[in-house]
XYZ file of C-alpha atoms in Angstrom:
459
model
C 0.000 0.000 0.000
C 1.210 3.374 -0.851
C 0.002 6.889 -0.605
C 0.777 10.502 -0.687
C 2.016 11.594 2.958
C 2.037 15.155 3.389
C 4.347 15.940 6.346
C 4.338 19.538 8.095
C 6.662 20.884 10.428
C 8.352 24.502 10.670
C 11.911 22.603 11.704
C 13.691 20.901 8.560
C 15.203 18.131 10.668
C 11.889 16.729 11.643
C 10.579 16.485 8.255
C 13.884 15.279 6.533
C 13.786 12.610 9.739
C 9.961 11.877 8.610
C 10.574 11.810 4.926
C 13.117 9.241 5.260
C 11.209 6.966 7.336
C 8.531 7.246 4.986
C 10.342 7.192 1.966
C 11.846 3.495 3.219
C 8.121 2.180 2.946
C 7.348 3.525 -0.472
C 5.196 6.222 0.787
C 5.242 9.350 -1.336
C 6.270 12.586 0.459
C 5.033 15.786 0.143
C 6.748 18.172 2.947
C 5.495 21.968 4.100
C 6.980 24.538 6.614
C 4.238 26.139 7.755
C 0.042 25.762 7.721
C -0.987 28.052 4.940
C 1.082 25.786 2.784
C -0.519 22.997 4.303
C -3.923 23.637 3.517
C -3.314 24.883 0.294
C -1.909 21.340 -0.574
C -4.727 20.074 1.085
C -7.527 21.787 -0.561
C -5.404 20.754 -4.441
C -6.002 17.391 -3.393
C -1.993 16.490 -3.437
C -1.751 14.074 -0.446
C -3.697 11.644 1.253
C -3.128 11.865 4.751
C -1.303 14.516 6.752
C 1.418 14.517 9.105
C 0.934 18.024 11.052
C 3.692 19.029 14.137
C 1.558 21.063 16.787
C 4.274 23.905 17.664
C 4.226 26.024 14.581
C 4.424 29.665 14.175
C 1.723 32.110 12.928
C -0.950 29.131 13.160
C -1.166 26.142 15.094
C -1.669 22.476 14.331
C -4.273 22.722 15.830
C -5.463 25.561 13.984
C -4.376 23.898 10.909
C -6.680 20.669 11.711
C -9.564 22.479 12.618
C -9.605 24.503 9.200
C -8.753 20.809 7.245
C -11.948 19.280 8.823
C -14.003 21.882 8.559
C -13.664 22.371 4.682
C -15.767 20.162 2.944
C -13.462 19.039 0.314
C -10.807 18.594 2.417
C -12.907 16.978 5.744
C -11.970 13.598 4.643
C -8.347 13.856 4.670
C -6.548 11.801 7.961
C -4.548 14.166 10.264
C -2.002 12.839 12.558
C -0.813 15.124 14.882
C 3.185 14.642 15.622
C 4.123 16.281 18.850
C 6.322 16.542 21.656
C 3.267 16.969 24.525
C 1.482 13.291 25.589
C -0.338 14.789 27.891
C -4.407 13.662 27.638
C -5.315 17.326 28.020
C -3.069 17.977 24.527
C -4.327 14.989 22.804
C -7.844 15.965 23.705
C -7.818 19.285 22.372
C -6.278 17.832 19.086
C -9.516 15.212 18.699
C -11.318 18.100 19.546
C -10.142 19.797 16.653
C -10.706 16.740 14.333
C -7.528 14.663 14.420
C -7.566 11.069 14.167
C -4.461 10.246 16.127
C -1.028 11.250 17.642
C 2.058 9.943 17.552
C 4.430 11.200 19.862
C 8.115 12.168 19.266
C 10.745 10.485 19.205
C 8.432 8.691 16.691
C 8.493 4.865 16.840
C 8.685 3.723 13.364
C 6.363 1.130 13.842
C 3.639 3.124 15.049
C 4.222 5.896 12.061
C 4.174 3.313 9.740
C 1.179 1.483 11.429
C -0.986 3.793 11.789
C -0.357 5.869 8.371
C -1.618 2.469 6.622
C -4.277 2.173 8.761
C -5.592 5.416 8.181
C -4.916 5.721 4.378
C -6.583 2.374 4.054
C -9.779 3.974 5.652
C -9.260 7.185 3.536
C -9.665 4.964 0.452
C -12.950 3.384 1.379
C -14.547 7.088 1.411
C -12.225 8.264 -1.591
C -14.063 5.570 -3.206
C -17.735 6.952 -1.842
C -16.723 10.019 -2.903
C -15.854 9.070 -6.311
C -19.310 7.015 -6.500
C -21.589 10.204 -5.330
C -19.994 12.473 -7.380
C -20.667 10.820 -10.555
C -23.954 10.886 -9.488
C -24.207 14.427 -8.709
C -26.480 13.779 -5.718
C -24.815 15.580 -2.717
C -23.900 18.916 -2.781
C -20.953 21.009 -0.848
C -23.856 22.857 1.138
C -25.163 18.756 2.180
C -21.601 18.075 2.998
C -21.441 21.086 5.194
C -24.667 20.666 7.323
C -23.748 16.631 7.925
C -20.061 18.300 9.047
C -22.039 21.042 11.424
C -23.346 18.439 13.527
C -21.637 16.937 16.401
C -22.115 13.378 16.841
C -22.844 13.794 20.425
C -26.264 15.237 19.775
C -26.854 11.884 18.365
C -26.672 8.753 20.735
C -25.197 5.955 19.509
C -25.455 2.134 19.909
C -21.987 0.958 21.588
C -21.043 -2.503 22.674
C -18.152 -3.324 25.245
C -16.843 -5.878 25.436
C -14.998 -6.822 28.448
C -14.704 -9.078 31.163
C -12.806 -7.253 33.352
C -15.707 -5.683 36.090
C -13.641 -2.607 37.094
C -12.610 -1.936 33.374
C -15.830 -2.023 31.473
C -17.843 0.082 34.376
C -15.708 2.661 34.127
C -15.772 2.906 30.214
C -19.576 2.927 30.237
C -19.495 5.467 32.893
C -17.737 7.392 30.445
C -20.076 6.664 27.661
C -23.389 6.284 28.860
C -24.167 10.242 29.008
C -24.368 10.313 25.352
C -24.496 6.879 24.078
C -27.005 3.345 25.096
C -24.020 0.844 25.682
C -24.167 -2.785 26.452
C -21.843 -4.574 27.825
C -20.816 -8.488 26.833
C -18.361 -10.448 28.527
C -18.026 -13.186 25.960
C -16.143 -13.200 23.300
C -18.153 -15.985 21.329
C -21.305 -14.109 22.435
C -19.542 -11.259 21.193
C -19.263 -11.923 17.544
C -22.907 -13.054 17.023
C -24.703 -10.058 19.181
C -22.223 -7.780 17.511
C -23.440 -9.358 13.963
C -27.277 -9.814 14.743
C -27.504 -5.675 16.405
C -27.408 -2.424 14.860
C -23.810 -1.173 16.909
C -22.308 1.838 15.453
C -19.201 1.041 17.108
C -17.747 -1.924 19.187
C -14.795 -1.241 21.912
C -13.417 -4.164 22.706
C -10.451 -5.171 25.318
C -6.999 -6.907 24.164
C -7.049 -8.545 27.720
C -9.741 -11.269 27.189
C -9.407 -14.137 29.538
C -10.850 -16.895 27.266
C -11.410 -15.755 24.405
C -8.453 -14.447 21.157
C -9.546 -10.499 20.975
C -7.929 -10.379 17.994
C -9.460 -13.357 16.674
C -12.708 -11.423 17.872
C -11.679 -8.286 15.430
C -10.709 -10.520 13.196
C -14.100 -12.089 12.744
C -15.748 -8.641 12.826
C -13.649 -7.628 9.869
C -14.282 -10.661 7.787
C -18.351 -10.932 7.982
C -20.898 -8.728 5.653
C -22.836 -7.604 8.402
C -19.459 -5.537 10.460
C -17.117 -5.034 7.848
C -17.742 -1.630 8.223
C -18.012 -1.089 11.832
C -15.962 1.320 13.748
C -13.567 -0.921 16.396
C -11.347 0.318 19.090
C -9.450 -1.641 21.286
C -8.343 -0.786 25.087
C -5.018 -1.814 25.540
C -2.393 -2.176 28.441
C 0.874 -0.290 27.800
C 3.145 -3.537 27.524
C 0.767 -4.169 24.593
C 2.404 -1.965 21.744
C 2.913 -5.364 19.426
C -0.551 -6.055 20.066
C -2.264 -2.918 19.323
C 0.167 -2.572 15.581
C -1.391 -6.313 15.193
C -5.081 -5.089 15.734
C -4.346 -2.010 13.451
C -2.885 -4.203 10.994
C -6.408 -6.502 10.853
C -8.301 -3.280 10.102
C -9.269 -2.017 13.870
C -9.824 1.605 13.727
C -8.473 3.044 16.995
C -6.921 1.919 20.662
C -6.461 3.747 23.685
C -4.039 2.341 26.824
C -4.773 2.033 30.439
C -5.205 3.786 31.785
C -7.835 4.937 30.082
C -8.660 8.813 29.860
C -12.156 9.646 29.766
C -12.166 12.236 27.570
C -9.630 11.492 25.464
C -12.235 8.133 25.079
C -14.940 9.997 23.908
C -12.881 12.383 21.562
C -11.904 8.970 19.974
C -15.629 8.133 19.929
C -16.381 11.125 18.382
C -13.857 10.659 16.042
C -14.866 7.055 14.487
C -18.656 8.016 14.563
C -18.569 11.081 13.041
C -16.195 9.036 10.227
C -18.787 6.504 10.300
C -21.544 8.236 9.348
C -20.480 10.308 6.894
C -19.248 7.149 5.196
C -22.883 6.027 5.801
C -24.062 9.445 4.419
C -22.156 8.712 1.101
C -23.298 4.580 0.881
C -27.091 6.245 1.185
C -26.327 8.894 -1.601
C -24.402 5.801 -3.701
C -27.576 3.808 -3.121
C -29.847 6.577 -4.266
C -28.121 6.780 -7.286
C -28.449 3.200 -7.961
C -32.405 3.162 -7.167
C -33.058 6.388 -9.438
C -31.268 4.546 -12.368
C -33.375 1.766 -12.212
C -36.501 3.175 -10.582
C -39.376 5.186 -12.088
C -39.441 8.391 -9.715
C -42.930 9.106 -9.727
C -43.972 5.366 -9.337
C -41.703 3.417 -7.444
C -41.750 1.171 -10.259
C -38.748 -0.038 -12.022
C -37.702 1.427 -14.998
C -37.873 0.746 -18.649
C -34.190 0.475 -18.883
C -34.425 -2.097 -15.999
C -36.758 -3.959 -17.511
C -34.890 -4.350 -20.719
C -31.608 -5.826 -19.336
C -33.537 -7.485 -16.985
C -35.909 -9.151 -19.036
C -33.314 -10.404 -21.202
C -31.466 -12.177 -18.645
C -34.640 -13.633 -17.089
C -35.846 -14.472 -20.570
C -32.204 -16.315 -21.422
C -32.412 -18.615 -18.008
C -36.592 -19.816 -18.965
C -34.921 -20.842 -22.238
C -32.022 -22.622 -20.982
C -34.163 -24.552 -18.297
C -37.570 -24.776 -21.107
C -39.402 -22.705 -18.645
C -42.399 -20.544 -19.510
C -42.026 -16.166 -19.187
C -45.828 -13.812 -19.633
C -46.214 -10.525 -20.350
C -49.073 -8.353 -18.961
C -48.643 -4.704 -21.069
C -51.484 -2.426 -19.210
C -52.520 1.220 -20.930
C -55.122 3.530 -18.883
C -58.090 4.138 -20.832
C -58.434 7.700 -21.996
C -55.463 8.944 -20.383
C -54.892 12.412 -22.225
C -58.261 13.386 -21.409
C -57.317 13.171 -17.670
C -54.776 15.407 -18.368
C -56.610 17.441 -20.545
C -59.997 18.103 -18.235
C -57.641 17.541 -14.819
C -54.202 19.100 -15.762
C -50.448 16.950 -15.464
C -50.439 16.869 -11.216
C -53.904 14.833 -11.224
C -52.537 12.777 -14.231
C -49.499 12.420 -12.194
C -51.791 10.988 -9.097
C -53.398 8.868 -11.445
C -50.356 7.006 -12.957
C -48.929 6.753 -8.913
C -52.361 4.575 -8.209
C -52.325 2.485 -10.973
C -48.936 1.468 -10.159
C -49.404 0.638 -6.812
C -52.513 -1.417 -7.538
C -50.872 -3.213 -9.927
C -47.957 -3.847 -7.923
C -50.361 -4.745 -4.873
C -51.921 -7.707 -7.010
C -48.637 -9.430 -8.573
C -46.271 -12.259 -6.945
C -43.179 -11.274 -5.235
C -41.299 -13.427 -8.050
C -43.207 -10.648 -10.722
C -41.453 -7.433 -11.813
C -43.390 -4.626 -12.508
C -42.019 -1.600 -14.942
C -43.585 1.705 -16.187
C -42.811 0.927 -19.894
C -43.500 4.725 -20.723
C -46.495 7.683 -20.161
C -48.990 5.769 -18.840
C -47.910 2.327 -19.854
C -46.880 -0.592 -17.537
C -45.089 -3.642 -18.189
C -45.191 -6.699 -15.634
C -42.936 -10.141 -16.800
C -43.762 -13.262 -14.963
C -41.391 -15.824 -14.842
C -42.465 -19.816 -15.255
C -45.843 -18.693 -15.656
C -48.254 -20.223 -18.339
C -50.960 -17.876 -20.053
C -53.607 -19.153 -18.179
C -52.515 -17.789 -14.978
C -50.840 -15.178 -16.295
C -54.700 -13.943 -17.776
C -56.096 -14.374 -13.962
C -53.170 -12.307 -12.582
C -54.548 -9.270 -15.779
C -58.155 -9.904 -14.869
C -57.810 -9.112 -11.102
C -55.169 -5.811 -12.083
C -57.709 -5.242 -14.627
C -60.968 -5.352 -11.758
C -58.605 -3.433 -8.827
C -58.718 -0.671 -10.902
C -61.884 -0.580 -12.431
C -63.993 -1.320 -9.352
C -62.249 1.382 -7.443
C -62.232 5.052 -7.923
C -59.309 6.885 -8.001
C -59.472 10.101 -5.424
C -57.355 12.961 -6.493
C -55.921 16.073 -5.020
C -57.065 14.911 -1.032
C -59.668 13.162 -2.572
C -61.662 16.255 -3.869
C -61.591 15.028 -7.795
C -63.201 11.145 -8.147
C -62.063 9.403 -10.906
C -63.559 6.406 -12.881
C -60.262 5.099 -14.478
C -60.121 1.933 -16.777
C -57.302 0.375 -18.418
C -56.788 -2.038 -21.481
C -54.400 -5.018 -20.705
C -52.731 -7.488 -22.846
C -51.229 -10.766 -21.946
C -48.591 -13.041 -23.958
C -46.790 -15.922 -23.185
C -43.363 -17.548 -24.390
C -44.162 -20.815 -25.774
C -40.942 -23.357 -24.714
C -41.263 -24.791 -28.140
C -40.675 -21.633 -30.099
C -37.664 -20.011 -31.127
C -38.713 -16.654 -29.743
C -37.167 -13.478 -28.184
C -37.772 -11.129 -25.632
C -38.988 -7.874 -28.354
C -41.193 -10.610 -29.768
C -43.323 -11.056 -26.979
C -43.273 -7.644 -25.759
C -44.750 -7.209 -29.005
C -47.803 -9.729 -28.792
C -48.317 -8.454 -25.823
C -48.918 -4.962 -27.280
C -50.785 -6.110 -29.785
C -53.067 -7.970 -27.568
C -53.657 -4.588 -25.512
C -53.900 -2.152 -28.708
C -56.867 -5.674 -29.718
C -58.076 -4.948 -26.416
C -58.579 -0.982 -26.873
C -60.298 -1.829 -30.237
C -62.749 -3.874 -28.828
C -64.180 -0.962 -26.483
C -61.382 -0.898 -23.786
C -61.376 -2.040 -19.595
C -61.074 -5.555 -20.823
C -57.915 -8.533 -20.886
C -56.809 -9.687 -24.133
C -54.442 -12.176 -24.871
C -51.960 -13.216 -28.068
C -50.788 -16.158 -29.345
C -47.624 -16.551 -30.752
């Protein structure tokens, strides 16, 4: 793993000393004297994670961290600060200003190198949301600045312990329980499947287990679906350096050491949550962007892009296993002058309620599609014509025998449609246009013939 390492410090010694302990893991440097540079390397995107010495003149670190993670485009960035103090007061204030960790000097190499990898590795999970949402186009700077504006502590959170150490685990929820619900296991086996079967947004969990691996424990977390994701810090004793580099290496997120500062605990809390969901922020906005390509917005309904790629895998597999595939193709009756009498928003309610009884009255196995206007498409797999005609008939009667009440039901509608049916014979060389096209036919038979009636075609 490599990555752009920016590395700021006003004396030259301590970044040559940096750069060259850096440089001897492949990590590319990028070096600055003071914080205006800084954040102007920051905010051109030219590193990945930041390095950032506390005593500086003109401004701070932590001055310099405060403006990184306040800047939308550059909140993202990891910020280690490098310093002489190790006092929890210091390292509070620096969480406080949005760092996600310290490293104290002299540096140990392992640590630097440890914990740079652990955080760029992080950084590329949301570089990679990022990149997602912005091809989208969904979230916008002034989102990303209201989800930045609030402080995770106005929001509790779910937190599991686990411990088994009485004195230990007391104290940390006596830390946490003023602004998160925490529970508290003592298991490690119990661990791993409450931790996989709840909705945590974070999981502390103790390297001092007495019968149970915690690493093992992480380790698990890491590797299922379910967790993958979740935010893990691990309480460690001070003897337990090797340990902690281990756990960092397996993907946990943070540690603290005994003995254990309270604030300096929930700055680290506040940390990883506030990372958390505004990775969760940009999986929703990724997700969104997924739906709306393959959903209809006004009806729910998938789309008629969806239903072309998907009805020509569905339509491949009922060939290669001689299955049967229907078509229902359902028009409203007199649409335009709904539109016309009514105007577009009543039109608009009137397509939303045909979809959703139409949807209400198909198998879960069914996929219904807005082909287009007021058009709707559903595609049955291993279904013959025969059932596939009763499944029409009782769409066809839902909306028929049920008025359709517009604008807070002061406009009462009588609306009708005209539905064909067609069915893929398993003897037939046939194709998925083809049948979408007897089923069309069917309907346009069915209009002919005086409309709110089910028509089929054969091939």
């Amino acid at each position: 793993m490599t990555a752009r390492v920016l590395v700021v410090d006003d004396v030259d010694v301590n970044v040559k000393l940096l750069e060259a302990r850096l440089m001897a893991s492949y990590f590319q440097v990028v070096t600055a004297t003071n914080g205006s540079a800084a954040l102007s390397i920051c905010q051109e995107g030219q590193c990945d994670i930041v390095l950032l010495d506390i005593m500086m003149p003109e401004m701070d670190g932590y001055e310099v961290c405060r403006r990184i993670k306040e800047n939308p485009s550059t909140m993202h960035i990891p910020v280690i600060m490098v310093t002489a103090l190790d006092s929890p007061e210091d390292r509070v204030k620096g969480l406080q200003a949005g760092a996600d960790d310290f490293l104290t000097k002299p540096v140990n190499d392992l640590a630097l190198i440890t914990r740079v990898k652990s955080l760029v590795r992080l950084k590329m999970l949301t570089d990679d949301l990022r990149l997602r949402v912005a091809s989208g186009d969904d979230i916008t700077i002034e989102q990303i600045e209201d989800f930045n504006k609030v402080d995770p502590n106005q929001e509790r959170g779910r937190v599991v312990v686990v411990d088994d150490r009485v004195k230990s685990y007391e104290k940390t929820v006596k830390s946490l329980s003023a602004h998160h619900d925490v529970d508290v296991v003592t298991n490690g086996n119990d661990a791993l499947f409450q931790i996989a079967e709840s909705d945590y947004e974070m999981a502390i969990i103790s390297l001092n287990l007495h019968e149970y691996d915690s690493l093992r424990l992480c380790s698990h977390l890491r590797s299922l679906e379910r967790t993958r994701q979740l935010p893990i810090l691990v309480m460690a004793d001070a003897n337990q350096e090797s340990v902690v580099s281990q756990a960092l290496e397996i993907g946990v997120n943070d540690y603290v050491m005994h003995p254990v500062d309270a604030q300096e605990l929930m700055a680290r809390m506040r940390t990883q949550l506030r990372r958390k969901r505004f990775n969760d922020f940009l999986r929703k906005s990724v997700q969104q962007s997924i739906e709306l390509a393959v959903r209809d917005p006004l009806t729910g309904l998938h789309n008629r892009r969806y239903m072309q790629n998907h009805f020509k895998s569905m339509f491949a597999k009922a060939t290669k296993q001689n299955q049967l595939v229907s078509t229902i193709l359902c028009d409203i009756d007199h649409f335009k002058s709904v539109n016309d009498n009514y105007g577009h928003d009543v039109g608009d309610e009137v397509i939303k309620e045909v979809a959703n009884r139409i949807q209400k009255n198909i198998r879960n196995i069914d996929t219904a599609c807005r082909f287009g206007g007021e058009e709707f498409v559903v595609i049955m797999p291993d279904t013959d014509m025969s059932f596939a005609r009763t499944i029409a008939e009782r769409i066809r009667q839902e909306v028929s025998e049920h008025p359709v009440y517009a604008q807070n039901g002061s406009i009462k509608l009588n609306v009708t449609i005209s539905v064909g049916v067609a069915c893929k014979d398993s003897s037939l060389f046939d194709s998925p246009d083809k049948l979408l096209k007897r089923s069309d036919v069917a309907m346009y038979n069915a209009k002919r013939s005086g409309r709110n009636q089910v028509m089929i075609e054969a091939a």
